[in-house]
Short mmCIF file of C-alpha atoms in Angstrom, two decimals:
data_model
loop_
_atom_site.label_atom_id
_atom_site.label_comp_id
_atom_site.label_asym_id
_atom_site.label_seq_id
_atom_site.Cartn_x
_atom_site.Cartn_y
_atom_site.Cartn_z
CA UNK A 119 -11.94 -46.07 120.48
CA UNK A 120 -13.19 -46.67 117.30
CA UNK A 121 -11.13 -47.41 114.07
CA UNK A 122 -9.85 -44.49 112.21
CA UNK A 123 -7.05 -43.65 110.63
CA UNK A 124 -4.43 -44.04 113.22
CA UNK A 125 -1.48 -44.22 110.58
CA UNK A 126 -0.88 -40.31 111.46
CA UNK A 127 0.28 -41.36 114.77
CA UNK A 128 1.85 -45.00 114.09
CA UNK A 129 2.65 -45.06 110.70
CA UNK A 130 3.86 -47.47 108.18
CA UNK A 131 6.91 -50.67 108.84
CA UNK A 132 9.09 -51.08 104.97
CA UNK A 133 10.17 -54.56 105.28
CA UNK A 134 12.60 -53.93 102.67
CA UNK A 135 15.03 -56.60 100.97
CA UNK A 136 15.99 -58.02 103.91
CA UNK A 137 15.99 -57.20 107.48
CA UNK A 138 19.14 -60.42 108.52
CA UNK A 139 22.07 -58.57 110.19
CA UNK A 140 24.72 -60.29 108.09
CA UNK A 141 23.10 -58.86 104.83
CA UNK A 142 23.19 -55.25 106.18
CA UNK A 143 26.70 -54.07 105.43
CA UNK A 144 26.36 -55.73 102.26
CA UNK A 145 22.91 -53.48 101.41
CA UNK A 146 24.11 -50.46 102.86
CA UNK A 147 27.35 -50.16 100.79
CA UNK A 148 25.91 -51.65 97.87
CA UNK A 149 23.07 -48.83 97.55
CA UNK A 150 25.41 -46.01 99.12
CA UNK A 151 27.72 -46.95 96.38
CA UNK A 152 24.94 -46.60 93.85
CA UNK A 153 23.72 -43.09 95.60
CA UNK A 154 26.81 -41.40 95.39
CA UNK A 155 27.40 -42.59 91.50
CA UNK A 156 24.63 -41.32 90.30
CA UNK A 157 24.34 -38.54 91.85
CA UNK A 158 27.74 -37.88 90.88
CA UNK A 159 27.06 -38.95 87.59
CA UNK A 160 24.38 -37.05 86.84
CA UNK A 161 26.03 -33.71 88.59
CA UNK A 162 28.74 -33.93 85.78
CA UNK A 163 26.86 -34.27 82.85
CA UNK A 164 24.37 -30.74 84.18
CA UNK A 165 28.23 -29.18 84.52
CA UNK A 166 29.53 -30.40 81.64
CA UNK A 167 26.63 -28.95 79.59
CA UNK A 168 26.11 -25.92 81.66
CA UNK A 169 29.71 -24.90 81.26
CA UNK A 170 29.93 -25.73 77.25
CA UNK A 171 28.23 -23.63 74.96
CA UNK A 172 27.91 -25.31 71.56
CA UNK A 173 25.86 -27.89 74.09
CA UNK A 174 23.06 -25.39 74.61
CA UNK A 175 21.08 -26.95 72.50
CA UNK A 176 17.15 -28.92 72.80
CA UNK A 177 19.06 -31.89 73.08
CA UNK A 178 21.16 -31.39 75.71
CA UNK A 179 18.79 -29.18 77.74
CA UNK A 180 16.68 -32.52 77.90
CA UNK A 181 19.37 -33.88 79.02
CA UNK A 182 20.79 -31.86 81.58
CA UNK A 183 17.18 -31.61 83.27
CA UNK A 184 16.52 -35.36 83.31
CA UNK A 185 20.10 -35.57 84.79
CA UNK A 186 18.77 -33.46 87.67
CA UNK A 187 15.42 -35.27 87.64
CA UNK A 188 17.44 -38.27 88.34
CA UNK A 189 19.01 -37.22 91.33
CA UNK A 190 15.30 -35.52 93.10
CA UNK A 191 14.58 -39.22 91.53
CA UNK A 192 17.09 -41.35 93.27
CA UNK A 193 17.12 -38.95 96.34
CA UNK A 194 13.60 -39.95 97.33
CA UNK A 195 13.76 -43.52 97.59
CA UNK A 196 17.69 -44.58 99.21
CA UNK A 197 18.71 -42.25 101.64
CA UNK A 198 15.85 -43.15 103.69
CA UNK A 199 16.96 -47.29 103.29
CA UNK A 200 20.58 -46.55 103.97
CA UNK A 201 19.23 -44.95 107.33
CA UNK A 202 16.93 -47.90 108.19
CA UNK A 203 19.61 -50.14 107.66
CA UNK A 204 22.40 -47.79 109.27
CA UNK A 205 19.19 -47.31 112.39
CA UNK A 206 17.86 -51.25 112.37
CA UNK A 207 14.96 -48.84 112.57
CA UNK A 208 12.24 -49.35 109.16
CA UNK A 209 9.24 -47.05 110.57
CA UNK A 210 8.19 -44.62 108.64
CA UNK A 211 5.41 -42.12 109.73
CA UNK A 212 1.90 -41.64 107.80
CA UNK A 213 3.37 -38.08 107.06
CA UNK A 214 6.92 -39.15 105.48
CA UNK A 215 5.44 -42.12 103.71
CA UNK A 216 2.93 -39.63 101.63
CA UNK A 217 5.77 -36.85 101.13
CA UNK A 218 8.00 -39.70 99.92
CA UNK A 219 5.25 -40.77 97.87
CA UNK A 220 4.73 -37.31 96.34
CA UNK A 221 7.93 -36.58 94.97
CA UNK A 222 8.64 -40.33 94.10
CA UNK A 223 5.42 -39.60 91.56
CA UNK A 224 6.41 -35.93 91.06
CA UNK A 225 9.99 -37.21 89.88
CA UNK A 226 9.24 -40.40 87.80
CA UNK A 227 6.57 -38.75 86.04
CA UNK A 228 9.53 -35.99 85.12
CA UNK A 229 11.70 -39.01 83.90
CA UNK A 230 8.78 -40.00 81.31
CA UNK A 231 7.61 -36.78 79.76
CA UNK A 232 11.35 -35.65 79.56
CA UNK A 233 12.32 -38.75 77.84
CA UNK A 234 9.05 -38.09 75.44
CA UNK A 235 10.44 -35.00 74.46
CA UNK A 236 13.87 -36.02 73.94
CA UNK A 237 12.24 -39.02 71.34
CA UNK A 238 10.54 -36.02 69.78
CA UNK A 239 13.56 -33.55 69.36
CA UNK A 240 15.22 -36.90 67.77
CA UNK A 241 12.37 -36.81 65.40
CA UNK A 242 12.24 -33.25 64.59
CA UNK A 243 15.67 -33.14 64.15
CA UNK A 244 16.22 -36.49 61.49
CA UNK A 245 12.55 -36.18 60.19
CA UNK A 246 12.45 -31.98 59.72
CA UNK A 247 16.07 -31.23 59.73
CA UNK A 248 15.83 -27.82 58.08
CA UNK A 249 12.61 -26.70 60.31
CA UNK A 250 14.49 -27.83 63.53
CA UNK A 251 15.59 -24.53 64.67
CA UNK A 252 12.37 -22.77 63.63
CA UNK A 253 10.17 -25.77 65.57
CA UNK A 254 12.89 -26.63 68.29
CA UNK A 255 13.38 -23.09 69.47
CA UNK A 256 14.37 -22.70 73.15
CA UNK A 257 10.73 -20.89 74.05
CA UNK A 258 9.50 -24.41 72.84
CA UNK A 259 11.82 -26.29 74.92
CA UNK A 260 11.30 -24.17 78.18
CA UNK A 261 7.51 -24.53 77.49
CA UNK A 262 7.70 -28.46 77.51
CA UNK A 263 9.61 -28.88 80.69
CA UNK A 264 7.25 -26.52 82.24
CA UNK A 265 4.02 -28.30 80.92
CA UNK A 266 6.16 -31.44 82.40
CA UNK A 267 6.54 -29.86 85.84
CA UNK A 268 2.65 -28.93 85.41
CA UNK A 269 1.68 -32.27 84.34
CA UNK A 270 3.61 -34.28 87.07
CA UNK A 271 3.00 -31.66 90.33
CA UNK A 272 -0.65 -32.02 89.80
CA UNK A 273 -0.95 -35.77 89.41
CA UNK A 274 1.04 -36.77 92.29
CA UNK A 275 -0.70 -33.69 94.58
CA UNK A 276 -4.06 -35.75 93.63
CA UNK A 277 -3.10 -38.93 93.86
CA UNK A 278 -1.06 -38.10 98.02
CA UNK A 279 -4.24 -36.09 98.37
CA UNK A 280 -6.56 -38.89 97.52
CA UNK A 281 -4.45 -41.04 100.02
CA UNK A 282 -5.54 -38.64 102.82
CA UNK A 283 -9.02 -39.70 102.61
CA UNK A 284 -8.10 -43.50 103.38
CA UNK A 285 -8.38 -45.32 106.75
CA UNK A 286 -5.28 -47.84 108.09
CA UNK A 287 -6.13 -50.15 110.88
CA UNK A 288 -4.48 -52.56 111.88
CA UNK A 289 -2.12 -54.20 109.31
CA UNK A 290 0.52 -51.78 108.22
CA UNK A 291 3.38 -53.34 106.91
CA UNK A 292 4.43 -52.23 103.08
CA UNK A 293 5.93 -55.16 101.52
CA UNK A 294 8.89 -52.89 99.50
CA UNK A 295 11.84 -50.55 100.86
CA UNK A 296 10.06 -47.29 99.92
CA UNK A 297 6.26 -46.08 100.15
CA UNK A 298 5.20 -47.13 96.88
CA UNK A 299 1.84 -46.40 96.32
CA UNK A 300 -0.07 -49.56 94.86
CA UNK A 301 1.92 -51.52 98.06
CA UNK A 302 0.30 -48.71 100.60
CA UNK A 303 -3.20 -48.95 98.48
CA UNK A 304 -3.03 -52.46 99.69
CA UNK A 305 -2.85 -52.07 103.17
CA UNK A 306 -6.35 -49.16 103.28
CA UNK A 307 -9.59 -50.25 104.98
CA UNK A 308 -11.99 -48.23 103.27
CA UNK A 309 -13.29 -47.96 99.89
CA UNK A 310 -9.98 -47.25 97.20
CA UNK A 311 -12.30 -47.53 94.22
CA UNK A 312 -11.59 -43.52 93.48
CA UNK A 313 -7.60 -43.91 94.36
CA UNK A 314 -7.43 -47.42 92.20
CA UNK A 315 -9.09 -45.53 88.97
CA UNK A 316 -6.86 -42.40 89.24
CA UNK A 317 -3.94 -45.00 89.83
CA UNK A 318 -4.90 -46.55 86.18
CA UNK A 319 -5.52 -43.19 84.65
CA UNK A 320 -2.13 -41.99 85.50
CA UNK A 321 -0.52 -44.91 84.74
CA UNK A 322 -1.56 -44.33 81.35
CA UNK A 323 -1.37 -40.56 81.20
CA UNK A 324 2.76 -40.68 82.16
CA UNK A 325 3.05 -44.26 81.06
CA UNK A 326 1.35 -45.28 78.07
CA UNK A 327 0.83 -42.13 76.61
CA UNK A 328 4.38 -40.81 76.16
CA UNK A 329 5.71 -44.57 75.19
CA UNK A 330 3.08 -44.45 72.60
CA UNK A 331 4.69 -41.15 71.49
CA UNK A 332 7.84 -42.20 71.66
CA UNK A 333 6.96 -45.22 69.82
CA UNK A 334 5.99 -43.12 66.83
CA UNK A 335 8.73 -40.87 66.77
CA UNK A 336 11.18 -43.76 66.23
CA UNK A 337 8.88 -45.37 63.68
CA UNK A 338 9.27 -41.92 61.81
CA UNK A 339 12.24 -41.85 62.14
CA UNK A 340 13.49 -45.16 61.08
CA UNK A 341 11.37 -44.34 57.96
CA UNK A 342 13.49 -41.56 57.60
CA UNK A 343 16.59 -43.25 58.01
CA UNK A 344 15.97 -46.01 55.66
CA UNK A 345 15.51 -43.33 52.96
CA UNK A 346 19.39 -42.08 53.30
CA UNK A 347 21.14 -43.39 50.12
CA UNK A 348 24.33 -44.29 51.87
CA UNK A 349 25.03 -46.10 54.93
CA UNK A 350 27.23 -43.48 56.42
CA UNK A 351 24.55 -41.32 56.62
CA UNK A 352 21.98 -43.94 57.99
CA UNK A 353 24.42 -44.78 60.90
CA UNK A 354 24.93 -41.22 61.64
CA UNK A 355 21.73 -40.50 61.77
CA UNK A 356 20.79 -43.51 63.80
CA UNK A 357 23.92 -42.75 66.02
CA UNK A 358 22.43 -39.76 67.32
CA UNK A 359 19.50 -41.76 68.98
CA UNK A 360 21.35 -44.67 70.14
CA UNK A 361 21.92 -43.21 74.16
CA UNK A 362 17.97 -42.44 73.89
CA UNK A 363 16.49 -45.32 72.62
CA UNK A 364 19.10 -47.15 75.00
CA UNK A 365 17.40 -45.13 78.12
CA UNK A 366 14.13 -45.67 77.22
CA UNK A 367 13.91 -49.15 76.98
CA UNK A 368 15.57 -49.53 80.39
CA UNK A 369 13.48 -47.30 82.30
CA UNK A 370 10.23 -48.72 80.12
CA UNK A 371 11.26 -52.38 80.08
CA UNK A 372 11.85 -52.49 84.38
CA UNK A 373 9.38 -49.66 85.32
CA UNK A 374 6.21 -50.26 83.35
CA UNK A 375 7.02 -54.26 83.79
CA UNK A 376 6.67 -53.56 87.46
CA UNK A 377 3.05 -52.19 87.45
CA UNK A 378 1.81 -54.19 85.00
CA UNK A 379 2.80 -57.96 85.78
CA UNK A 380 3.13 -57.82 89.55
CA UNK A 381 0.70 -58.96 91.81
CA UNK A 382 0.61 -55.16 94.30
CA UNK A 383 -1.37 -57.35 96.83
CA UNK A 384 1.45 -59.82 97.67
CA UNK A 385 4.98 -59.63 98.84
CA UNK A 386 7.24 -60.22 95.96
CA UNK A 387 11.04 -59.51 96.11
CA UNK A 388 11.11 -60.04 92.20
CA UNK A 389 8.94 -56.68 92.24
CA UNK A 390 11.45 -54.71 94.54
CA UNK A 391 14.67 -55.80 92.34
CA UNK A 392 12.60 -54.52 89.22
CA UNK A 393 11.84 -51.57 91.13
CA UNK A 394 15.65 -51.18 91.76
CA UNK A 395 16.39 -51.41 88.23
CA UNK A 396 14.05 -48.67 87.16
CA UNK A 397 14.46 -46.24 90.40
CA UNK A 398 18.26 -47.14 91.02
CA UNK A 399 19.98 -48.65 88.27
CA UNK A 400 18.49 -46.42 85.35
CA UNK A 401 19.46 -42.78 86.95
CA UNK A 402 22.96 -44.46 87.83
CA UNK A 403 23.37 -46.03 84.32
CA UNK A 404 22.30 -42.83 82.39
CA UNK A 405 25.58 -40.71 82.75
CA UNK A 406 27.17 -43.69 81.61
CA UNK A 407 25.11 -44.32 78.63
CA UNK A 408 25.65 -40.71 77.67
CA UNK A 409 28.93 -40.31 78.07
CA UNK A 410 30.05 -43.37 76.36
CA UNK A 411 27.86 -43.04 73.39
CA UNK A 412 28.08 -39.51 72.65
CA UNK A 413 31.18 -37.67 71.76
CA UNK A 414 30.03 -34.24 72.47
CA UNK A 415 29.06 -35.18 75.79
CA UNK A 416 32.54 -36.98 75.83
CA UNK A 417 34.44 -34.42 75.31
CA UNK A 418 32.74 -31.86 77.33
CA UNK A 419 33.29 -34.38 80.49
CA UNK A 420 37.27 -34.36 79.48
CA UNK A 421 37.19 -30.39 79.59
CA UNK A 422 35.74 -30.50 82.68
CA UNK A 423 37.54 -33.15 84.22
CA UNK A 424 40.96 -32.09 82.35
CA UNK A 425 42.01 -35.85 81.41
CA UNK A 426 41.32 -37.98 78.62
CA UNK A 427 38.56 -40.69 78.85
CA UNK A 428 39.46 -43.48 77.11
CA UNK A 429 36.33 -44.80 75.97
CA UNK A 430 34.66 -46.18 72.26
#
């Protein structure tokens, strides 16, 4: 029989972090633990805004739909390790490797425009403040998450469709504990000039483009900041963009490190605890971030909850 792509039938092996029976319990409640926090997490900040009205605003839209982009986010990715490890089973077939890689791409790709557009209601709002309901206006709003939705479906349907056209032969094991798609790139036997060139224009489209943006925004609005006479006002101001910029540089500083200083060809665990800290540790950490730095957010959660949280 000739080589072909027999992946359809056999299918992929995730070595993941480590496959030693004594570290098992320890993975599997670690990232269960992590799972059900952030889901969690997340859940109560979309309720808390849902069910509070003076939170309906650009801000906390944002918010409450990169809350639930964090769970499709998170949702991808563990569940599928905690049943390896619960299994001692870590195949995974052609078909669920490219579905996991779709909505892996679908959902980080969210996770960067949303957080583009939160930098640029910041900006709007301390830059423009007396245009921000005429420019932030919720047919705006609804518009960009849409675009995002647009933007992120379509890349990730080429890129899993691209991956269709590839033959795997022999060697199929993906050095990581999901189907990442530089780390399945890797393991093709024909040409992956056309998948390696979209890979780098995406990469820039939801990576470099929007931190670029983002960028900007806070340039601007530093600027602005700086030209408050009193420093009441400047930490206000500031205040309001502290959970943001707090976000961004987590999910920036683990996820774009990742694809731009590892080595995709080689088995590195340094590259899976990076990818951890961007896939896992962000989405868990946001609600936290939120919560703790903003008091509207605050006390919405105590309404909802119906006790105090003692927090700064």
């Amino acid at each position: 029989m000739e080589p072909g792509n027999q992946t359809s039938i056999l299918g992929f092996l995730l070595l993941g972090f480590s496959q030693d029976s004594k570290h098992q319990p320890l993975l599997f409640g670690l990232f269960l633990l992590m799972l059900v926090v952030t889901v969690l997490g997340n859940l109560l900040i979309i309720l808390a805004i849902g069910s509070h009205a003076h939170l309906h605003t650009p801000m906390y839209f944002f918010l409450s739909n990169l809350s639930l982009a964090d769970i499709c986010f998170i949702s991808t990715t563990i569940p599928k390790m905690l049943q390896d490890i619960k299994t001692q089973s870590y195949s995974i077939t052609f078909a669920g490797c490219i579905t996991q890689m779709y909505f892996f791409m679908v959902f980080g790709g969210m996770d960067t425009l949303l957080l583009t557009w939160m930098a640029y209601d910041r900006f709007v709002a301390i830059c423009h403040p007396l245009h921000y309901p005429v420019i932030m206006n919720p047919r705006l709003c609804g518009l960009l998450v849409l675009v995002s939705w647009c933007i992120s479906l379509s890349c990730a349907l080429i890129q899993t469709l691209l991956m269709l056209r590839l033959s795997f032969c022999t060697r199929r094991v993906v050095a990581h504990f999901y189907c990442e798609l530089a780390q399945v790139l890797v393991l093709a036997c024909s040409d992956k000039f056309i998948n390696y060139t979209l890979l780098y224009v995406v990469t820039a489209l939801l990576g470099f483009v929007p931190l670029s943006g983002i960028l900007f925004s806070y340039m601007q609005i530093v600027s602005s900041i700086l030209k408050i006479p009193s420093t009441g006002g400047r930490y206000k101001a500031f205040s309001t963009c502290g959970s943001h910029l707090t976000v961004v540089s987590l999910f920036y500083g683990t996820g774009l490190g990742v694809y731009l200083s590892s080595d995709a060809s080689s088995s590195s665990w340094k590259g899976m605890v990076a990818s951890v800290m961007y896939t896992v540790v962000t989405p868990m950490l946001n609600p936290f971030i939120y919560s703790l730095r903003n008091t509207d957010i605050k006390r919405a959660l105590q309404s909802l909850l119906g006790f105090k949280l003692h927090v700064q």
